[in-house]
Coordinates of C-alpha atoms in Angstrom, one line a residue:
Chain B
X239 CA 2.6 -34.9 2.0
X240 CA 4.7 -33.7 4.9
X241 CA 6.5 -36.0 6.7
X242 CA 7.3 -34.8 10.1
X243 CA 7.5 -37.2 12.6
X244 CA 5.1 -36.5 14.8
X245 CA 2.6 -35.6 12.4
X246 CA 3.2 -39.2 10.7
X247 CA 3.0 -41.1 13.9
X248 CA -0.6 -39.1 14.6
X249 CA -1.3 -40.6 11.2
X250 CA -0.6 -43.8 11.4
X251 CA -2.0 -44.1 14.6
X252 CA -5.7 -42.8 12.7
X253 CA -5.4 -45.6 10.1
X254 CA -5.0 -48.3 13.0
X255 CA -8.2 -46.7 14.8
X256 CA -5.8 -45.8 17.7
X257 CA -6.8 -42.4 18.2
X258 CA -9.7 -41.4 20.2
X259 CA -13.2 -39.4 18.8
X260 CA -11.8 -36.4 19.4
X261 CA -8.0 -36.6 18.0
X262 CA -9.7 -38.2 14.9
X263 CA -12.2 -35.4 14.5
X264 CA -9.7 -32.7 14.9
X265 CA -7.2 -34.4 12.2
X266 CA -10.5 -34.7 9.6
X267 CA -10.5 -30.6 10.4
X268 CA -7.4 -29.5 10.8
X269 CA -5.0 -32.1 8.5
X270 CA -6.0 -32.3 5.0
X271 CA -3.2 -33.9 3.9
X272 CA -4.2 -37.5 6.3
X273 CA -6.8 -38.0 3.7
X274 CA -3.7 -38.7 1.1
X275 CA -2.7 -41.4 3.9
X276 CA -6.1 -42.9 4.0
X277 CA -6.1 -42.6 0.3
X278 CA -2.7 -44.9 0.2
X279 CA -3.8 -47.3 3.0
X280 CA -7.1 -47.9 1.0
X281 CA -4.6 -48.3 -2.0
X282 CA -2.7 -50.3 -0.3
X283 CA -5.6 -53.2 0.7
X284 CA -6.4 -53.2 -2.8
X285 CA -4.0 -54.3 -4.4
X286 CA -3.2 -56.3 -1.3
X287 CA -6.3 -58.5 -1.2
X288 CA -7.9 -58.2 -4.9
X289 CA -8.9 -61.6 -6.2
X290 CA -9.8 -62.8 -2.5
X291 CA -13.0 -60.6 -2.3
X292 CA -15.8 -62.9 -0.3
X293 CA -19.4 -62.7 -2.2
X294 CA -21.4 -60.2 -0.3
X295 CA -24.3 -62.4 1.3
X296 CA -28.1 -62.2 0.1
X297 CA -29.4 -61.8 2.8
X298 CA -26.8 -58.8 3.8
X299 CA -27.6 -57.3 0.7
X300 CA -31.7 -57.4 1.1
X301 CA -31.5 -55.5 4.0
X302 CA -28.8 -53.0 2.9
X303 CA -30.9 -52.5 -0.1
X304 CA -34.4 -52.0 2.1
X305 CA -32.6 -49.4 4.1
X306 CA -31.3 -47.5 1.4
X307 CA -31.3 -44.2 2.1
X308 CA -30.6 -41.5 -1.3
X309 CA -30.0 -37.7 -1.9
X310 CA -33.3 -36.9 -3.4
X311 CA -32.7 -35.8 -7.1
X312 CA -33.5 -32.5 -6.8
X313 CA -31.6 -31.9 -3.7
X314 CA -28.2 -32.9 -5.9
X315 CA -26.3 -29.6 -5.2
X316 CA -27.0 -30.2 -2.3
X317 CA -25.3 -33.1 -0.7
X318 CA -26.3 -33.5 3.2
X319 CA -29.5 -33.6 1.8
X320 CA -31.2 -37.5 2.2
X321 CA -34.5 -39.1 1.3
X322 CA -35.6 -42.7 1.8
X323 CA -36.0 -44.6 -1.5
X324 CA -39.7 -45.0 -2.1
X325 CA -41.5 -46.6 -4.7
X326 CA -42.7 -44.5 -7.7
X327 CA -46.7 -45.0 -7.7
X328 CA -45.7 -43.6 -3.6
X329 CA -43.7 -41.2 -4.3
X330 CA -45.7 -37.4 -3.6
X331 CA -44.1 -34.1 -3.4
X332 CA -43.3 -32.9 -0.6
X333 CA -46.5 -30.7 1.6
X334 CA -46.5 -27.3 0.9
X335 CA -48.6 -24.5 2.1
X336 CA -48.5 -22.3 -0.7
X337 CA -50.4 -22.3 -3.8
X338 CA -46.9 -21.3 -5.8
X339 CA -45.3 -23.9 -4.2
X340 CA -48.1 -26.7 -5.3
X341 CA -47.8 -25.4 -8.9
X342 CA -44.1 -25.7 -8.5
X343 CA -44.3 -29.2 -7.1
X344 CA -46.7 -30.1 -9.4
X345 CA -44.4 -29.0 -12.8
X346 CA -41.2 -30.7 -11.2
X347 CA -43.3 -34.1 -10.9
X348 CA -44.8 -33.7 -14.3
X349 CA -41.2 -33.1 -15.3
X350 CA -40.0 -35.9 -13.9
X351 CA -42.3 -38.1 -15.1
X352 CA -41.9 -37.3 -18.0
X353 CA -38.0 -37.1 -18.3
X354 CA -36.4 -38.9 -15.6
X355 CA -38.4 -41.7 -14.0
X356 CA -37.9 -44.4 -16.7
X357 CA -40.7 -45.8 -17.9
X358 CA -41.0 -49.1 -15.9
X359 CA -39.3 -50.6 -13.1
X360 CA -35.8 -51.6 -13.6
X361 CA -35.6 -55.4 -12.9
X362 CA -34.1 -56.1 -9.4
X363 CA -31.2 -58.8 -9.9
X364 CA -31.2 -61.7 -7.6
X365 CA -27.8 -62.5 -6.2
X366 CA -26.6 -66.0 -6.8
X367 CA -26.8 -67.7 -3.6
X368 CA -23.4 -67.8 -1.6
X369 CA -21.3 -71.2 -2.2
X370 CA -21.1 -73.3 0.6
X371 CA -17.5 -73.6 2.0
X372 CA -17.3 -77.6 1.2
X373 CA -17.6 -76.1 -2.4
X374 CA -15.2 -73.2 -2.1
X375 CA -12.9 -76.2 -0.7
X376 CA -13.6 -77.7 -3.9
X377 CA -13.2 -75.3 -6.9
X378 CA -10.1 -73.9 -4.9
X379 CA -8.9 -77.4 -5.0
X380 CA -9.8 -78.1 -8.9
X381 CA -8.2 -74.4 -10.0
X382 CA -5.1 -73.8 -7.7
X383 CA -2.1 -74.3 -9.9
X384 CA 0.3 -75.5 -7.3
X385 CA -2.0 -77.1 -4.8
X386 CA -0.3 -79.5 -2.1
X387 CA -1.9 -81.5 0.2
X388 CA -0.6 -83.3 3.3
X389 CA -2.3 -84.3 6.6
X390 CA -2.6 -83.3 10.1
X391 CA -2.6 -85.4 13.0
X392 CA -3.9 -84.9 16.5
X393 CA -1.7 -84.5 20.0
X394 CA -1.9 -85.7 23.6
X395 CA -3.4 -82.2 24.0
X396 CA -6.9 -82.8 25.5
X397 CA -8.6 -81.7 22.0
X398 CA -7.2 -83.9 20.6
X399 CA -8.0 -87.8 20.4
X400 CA -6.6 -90.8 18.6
X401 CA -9.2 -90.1 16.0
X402 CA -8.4 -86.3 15.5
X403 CA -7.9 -86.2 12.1
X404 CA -7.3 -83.6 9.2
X405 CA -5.7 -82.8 5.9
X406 CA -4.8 -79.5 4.9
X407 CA -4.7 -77.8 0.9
X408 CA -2.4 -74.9 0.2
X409 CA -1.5 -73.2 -2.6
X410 CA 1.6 -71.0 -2.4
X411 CA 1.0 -68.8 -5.1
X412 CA -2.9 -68.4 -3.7
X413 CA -1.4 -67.7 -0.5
X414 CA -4.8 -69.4 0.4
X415 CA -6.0 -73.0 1.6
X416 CA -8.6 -75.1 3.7
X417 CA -8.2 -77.4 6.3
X418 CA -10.5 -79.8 6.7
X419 CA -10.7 -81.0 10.5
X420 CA -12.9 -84.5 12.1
X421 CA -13.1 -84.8 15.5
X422 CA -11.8 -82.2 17.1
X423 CA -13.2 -81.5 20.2
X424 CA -15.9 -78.7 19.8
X425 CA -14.9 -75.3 21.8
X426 CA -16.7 -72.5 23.7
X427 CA -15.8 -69.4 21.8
X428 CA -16.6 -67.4 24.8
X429 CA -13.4 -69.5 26.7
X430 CA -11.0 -70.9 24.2
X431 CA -10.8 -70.6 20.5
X432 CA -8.6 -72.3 17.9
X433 CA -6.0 -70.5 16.0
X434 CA -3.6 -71.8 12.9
X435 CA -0.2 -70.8 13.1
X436 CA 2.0 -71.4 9.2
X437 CA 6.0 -72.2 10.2
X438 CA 7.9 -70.3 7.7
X439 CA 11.3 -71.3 6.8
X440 CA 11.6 -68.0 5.4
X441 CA 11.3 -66.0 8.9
X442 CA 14.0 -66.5 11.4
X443 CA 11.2 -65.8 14.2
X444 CA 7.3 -66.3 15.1
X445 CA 5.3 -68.3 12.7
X446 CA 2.1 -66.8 10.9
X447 CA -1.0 -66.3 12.3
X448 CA -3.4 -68.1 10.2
X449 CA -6.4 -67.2 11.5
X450 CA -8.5 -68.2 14.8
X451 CA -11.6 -70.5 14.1
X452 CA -14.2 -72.5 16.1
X453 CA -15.1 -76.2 16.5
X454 CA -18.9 -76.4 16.2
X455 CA -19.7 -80.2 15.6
X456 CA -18.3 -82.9 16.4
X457 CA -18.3 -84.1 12.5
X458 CA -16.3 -82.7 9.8
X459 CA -15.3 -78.9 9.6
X460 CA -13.6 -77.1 6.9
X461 CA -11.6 -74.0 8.1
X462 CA -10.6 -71.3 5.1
X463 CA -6.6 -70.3 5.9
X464 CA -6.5 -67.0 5.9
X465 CA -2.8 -66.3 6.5
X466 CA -2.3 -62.4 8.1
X467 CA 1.4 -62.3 6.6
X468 CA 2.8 -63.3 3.0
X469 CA 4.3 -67.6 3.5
X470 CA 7.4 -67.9 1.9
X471 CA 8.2 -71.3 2.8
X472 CA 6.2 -73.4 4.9
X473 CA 7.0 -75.9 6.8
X474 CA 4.6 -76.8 9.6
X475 CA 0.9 -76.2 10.2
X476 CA -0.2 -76.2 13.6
X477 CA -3.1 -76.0 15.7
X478 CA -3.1 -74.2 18.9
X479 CA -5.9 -73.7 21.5
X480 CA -6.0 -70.0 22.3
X481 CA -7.7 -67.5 24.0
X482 CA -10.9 -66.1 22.5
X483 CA -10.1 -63.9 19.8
X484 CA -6.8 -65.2 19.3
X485 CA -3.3 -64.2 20.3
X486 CA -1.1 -61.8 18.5
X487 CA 2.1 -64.5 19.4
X488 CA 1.4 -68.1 21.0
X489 CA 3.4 -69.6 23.8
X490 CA 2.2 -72.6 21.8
X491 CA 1.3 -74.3 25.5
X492 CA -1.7 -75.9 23.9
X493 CA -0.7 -77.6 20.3
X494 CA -3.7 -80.0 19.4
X495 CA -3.1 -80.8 15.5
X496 CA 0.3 -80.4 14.0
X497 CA 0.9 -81.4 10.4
X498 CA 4.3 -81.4 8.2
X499 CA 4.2 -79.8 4.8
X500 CA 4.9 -81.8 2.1
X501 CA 4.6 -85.0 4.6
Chain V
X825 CA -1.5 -35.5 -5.8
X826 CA -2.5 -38.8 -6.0
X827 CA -5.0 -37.8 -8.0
X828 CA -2.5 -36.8 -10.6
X829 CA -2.3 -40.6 -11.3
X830 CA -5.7 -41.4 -10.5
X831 CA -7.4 -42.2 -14.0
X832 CA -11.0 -41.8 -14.6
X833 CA -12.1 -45.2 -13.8
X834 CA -14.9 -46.5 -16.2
X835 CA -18.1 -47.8 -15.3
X836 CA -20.0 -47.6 -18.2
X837 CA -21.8 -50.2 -19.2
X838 CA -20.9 -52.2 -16.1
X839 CA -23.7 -50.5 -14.1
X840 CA -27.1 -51.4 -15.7
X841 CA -27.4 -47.8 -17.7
X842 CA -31.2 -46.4 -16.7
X843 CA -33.5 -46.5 -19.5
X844 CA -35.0 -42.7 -20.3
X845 CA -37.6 -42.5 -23.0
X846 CA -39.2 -39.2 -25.1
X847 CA -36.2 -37.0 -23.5
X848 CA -33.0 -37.4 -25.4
X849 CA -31.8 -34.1 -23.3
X850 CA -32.0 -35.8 -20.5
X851 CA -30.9 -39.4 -21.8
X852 CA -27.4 -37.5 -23.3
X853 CA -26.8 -35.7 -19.7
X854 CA -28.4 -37.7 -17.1
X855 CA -27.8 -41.4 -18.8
X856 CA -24.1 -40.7 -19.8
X857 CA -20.9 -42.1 -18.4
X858 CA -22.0 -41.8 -14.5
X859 CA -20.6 -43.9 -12.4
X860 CA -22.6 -46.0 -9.8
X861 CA -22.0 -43.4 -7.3
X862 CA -23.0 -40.3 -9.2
X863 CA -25.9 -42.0 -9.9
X864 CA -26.7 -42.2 -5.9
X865 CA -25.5 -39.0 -5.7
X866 CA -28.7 -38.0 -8.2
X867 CA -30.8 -40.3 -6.3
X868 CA -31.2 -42.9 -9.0
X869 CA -32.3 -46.3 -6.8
X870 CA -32.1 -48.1 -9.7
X871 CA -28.1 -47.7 -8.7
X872 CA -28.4 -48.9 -5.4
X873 CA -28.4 -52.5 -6.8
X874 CA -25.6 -51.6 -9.2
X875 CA -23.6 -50.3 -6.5
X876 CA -24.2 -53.2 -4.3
X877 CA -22.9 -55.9 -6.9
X878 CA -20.4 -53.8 -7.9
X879 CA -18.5 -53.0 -4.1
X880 CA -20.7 -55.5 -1.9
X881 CA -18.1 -58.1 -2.3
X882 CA -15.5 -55.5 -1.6
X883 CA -17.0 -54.0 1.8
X884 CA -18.0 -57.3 2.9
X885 CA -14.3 -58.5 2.9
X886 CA -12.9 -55.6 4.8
X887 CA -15.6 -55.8 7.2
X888 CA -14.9 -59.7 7.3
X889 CA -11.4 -59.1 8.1
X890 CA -12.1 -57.3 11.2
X891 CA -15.1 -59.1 12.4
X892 CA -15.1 -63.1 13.3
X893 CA -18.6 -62.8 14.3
X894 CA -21.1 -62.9 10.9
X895 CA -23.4 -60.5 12.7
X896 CA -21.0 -58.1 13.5
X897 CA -19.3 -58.0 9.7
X898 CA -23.1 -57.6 8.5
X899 CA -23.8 -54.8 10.6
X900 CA -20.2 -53.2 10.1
X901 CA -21.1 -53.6 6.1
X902 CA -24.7 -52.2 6.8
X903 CA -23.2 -49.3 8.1
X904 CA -20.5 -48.7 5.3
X905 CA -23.4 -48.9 2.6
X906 CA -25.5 -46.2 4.9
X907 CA -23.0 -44.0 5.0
X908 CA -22.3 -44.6 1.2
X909 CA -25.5 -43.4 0.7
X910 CA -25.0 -40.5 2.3
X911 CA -21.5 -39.7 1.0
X912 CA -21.8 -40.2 -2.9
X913 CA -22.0 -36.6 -3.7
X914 CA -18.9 -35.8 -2.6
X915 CA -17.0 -38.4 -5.0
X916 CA -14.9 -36.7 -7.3
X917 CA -13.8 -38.5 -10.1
X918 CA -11.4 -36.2 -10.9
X919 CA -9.8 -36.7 -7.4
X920 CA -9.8 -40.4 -6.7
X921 CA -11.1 -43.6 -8.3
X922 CA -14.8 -44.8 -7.4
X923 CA -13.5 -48.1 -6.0
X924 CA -10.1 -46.4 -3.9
X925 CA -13.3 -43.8 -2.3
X926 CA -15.6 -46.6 -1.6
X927 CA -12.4 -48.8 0.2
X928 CA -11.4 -45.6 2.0
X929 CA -14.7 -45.2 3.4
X930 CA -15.3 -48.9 4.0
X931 CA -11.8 -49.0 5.6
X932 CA -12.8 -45.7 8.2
X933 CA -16.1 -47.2 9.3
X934 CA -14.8 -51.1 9.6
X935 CA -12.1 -49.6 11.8
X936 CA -14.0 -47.3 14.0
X937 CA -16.3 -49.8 14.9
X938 CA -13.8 -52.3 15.4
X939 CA -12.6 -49.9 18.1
X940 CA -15.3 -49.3 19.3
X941 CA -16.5 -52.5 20.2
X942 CA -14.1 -55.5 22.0
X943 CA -11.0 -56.4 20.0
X944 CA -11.8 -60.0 20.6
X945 CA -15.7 -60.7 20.4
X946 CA -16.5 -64.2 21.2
X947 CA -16.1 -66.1 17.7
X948 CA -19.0 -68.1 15.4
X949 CA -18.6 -69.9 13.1
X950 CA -16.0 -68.7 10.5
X951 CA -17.8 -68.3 7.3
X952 CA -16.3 -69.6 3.9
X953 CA -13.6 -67.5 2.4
X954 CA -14.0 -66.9 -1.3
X955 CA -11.9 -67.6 -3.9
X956 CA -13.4 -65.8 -6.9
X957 CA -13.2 -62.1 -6.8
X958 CA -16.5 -61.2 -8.2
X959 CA -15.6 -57.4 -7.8
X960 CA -12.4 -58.2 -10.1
X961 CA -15.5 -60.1 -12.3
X962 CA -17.5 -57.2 -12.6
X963 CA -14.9 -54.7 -13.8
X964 CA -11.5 -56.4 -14.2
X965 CA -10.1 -52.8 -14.4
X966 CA -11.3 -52.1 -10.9
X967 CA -8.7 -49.9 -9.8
X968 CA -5.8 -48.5 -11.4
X969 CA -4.0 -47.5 -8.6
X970 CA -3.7 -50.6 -6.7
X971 CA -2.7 -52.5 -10.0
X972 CA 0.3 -49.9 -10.0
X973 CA 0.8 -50.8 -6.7
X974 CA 0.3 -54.4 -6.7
X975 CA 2.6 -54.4 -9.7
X976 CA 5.5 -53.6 -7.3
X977 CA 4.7 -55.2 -4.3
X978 CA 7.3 -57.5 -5.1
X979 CA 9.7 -54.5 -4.0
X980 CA 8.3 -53.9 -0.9
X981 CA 11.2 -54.7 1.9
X982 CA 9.8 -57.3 3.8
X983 CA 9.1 -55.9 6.9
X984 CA 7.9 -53.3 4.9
X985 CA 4.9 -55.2 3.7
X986 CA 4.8 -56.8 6.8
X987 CA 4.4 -54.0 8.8
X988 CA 1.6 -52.4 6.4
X989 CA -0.4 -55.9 5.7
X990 CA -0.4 -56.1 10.0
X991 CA -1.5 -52.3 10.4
X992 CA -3.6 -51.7 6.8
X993 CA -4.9 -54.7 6.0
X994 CA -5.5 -56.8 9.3
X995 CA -5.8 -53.3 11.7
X996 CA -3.5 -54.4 13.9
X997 CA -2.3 -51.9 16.4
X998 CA 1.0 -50.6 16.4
X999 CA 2.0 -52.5 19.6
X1000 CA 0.5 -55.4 18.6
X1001 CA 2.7 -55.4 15.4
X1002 CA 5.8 -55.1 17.1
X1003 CA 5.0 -58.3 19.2
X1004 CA 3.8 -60.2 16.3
X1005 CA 6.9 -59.3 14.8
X1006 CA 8.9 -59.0 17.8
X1007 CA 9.9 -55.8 16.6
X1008 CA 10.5 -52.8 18.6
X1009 CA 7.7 -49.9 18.3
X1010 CA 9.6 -47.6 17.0
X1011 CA 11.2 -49.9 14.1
X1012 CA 7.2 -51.1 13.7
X1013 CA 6.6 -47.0 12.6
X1014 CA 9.6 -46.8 10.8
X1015 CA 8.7 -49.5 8.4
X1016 CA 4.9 -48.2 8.2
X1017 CA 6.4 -44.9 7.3
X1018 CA 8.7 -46.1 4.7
X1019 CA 6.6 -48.4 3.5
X1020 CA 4.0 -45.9 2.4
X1021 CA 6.5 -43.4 1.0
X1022 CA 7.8 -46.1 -1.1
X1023 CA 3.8 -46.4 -1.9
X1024 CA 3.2 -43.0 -2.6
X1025 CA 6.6 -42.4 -4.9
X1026 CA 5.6 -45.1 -6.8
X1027 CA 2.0 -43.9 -7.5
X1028 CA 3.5 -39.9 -8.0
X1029 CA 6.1 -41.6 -10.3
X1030 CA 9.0 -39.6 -8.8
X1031 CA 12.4 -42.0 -8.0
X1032 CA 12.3 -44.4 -5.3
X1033 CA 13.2 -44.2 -1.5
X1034 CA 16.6 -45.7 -0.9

């Protein structure tokens, strides 16, 4: 891998999505060595996240499977070459005008048939229905080794109310948790959106960004942490009222739930 | 290079194996140690489920790190899948693991649309967050290489993995990272870059950056 600088900056600036259509295009063509990059950056993720993989949803995975799309078996040499999935009793060679070609047709689908179509219909698997995130909440709370729980209270922010309440689990070795939030005042994603910020004793400077979420009821909500950067030591959870989307680093002008570790 | 390290990574018997009768020619080369994506690549839909459970769990949490908005993550993961489809023949095994190709590609498309689109759609509700890996379930020897890695994250320098969680794994940009971190640019690149030589000497095996 070479390691000039300017060729590493254009690189680093693919992975991030930073360059435009036609840089990226032109680095595909011209740079085969990015593709190690992109090859350590997927690495990278990986082993970064394993063990925190969501369940793919059922319903995501209908439609994905409905639109498959496959190289047609006999087109296997030949990659670009697609074909919609159809079902076997549908499935018909393909038109030809010839009478060589209808022979030919005719003795691959005989062949296949017989050799490679199985016999009957492998049996479609039916993906477990996604757990709820009360129930996440709870099996993370029965399994996590080193779980703590403490409380979070609401501010004089406007949010906020005397009966703002919430409690927060974390485990450190997870690097994971749920808060669970009651009467919070319900937001307008398109104007202001929550975000969790994780005070680290550990980091001299901003505190981690744990994730922007929305108020949808007035009731109870429970919020999966999801911090962005590894907690050594935290000390502080607190609730910030952000611009949609979140900020990269909070002038923390709007705290509505704060909440001491440990307290 | 990489792919010096990169062992064959075994799906057999984790994808359900297709069932061939009256042809043991074709059950000993067709049936035999494929992996879910040569099977695409031969147009086997019976793999399409197998593929699905297998790297569903794995697209749909890149895609969910990207995207707040549930419609937006599905169509992002709709997208990778398509262009699975169409991509499967040119896995190599003998280049890169199936799982490390299927992240690379997931990665690519996440981020392009991601781009693409407003870096700050208006939010829904935030879907739960698993805690179970059912990728990890499926095949607890998913991925060699980021074992190797993961192995070693420990010596990562801090801002190090900081940098590369911020840029890799979140997609932050470059100038985003350096306020996050209040770091400037050019330090922000200069941990990225180290970080990933340290990366890549540590899968090549060959001694480490000082």
């Amino acid at each position: 891998m070479a390691q000039s600088d300017d060729n590493m900056d254009l690189w680093l600036r693919a992975l991030s999505g930073e360059l435009t259509a036609e840089e990226r295009l032109r680095l595909d063509r011209d740079d085969p060595e990015f593709a190690e990059l992109e090859e350590l950056a997927a690495i990278y993720d990986l082993a970064r996240t394993e063990g925190s993989d969501e369940p793919l949803p059922a319903s995501v995975a209908d439609r994905i499977r409905a639109q498959a799309v496959l190289p047609s078996p006999t087109d296997a040499a030949a990659p670009s070459a697609v074909s919609p999935i159809q079902s076997q009793q549908a499935r018909t060679p393909a038109p030809a005008n010839a009478g060589l070609a209808w022979f030919a047709a005719a003795a691959c689908l005989i062949a296949a048939i017989a050799g490679w179509w199985p016999a009957a219909p492998e049996p479609i698997e039916t993906p477990a229905p996604a757990p709820t995130v009360a129930e996440l909440r709870d099996q993370f709370a029965t399994q996590a080794p080193d779980l703590v729980k403490f409380d979070l209270a609401g501010t004089e922010d406007p949010a906020a109310s005397d009966e703002t309440t919430g409690t927060v689990v974390w485990s450190q070795q997870a690097q994971r948790g749920f808060m669970t939030i009651e009467n919070l005042s319900v937001n307008n994603p398109a104007e202001a959106q929550y975000q969790l910020w994780i005070f680290d004793g550990s980091r001299e400077k901003h505190p981690v960004d744990g994730g922007v979420f929305d108020i949808t009821d007035d009731g109870k909500v429970i919020v999966p942490i999801e911090a962005k950067l590894p907690v050594g030591a935290p000390t502080l959870f607190a609730i910030t009222v952000e611009r949609p989307g979140g900020v990269v680093v909070s002038d923390q002008g709007r705290i509505a739930m704060v909440g001491k570790v440990g307290a | 290079m990489l792919a010096v390290l990169v062992g064959v990574e075994s799906h057999v018997g984790l994808a359900p194996v297709r069932r061939v009768r009256n042809n043991p020619v074709m059950q000993s080369t067709l049936a035999a140690d494929l992996t879910v994506l040569e099977r695409i690549a031969r147009g086997d839909s019976t793999a399409v489920d197998a593929c699905i459970k297998t790297y569903g769990g794995l697209v749909w949490s890149i895609a969910r790190r990207y995207f707040k908005r549930q419609a937006d993550a599905e169509d992002a993961v709709q997208e990778v899948f398509l262009d699975l489809w169409k991509s499967a023949a040119r896995f190599d095994r003998n280049q890169r693991s199936e799982t490390v190709f299927v992240a690379m590609i997931a990665k690519r498309r996440v981020i392009d649309r991601f781009r693409a689109e407003t870096r700050h759609p208006a939010a829904e509700e935030l879907p739960p967050t698993g805690i179970e890996n059912p990728h990890a379930d499926a095949n607890p020897e998913i991925c060699t290489e980021a074992g190797q890695i993961r192995a070693r994250l420990g010596d990562l320098r801090a801002e190090e993995r900081d940098t590369l969680d911020l840029g890799v794994v979140y997609g932050y940009s470059h100038a985003e990272i350096a306020k996050k971190l209040d770091m400037p640019l050019g330090t922000v690149k200069s941990h990225m870059r180290r970080g990933l030589m340290r990366l890549k000497g540590w899968l090549d095996d060959e001694p480490e950056i000082k």
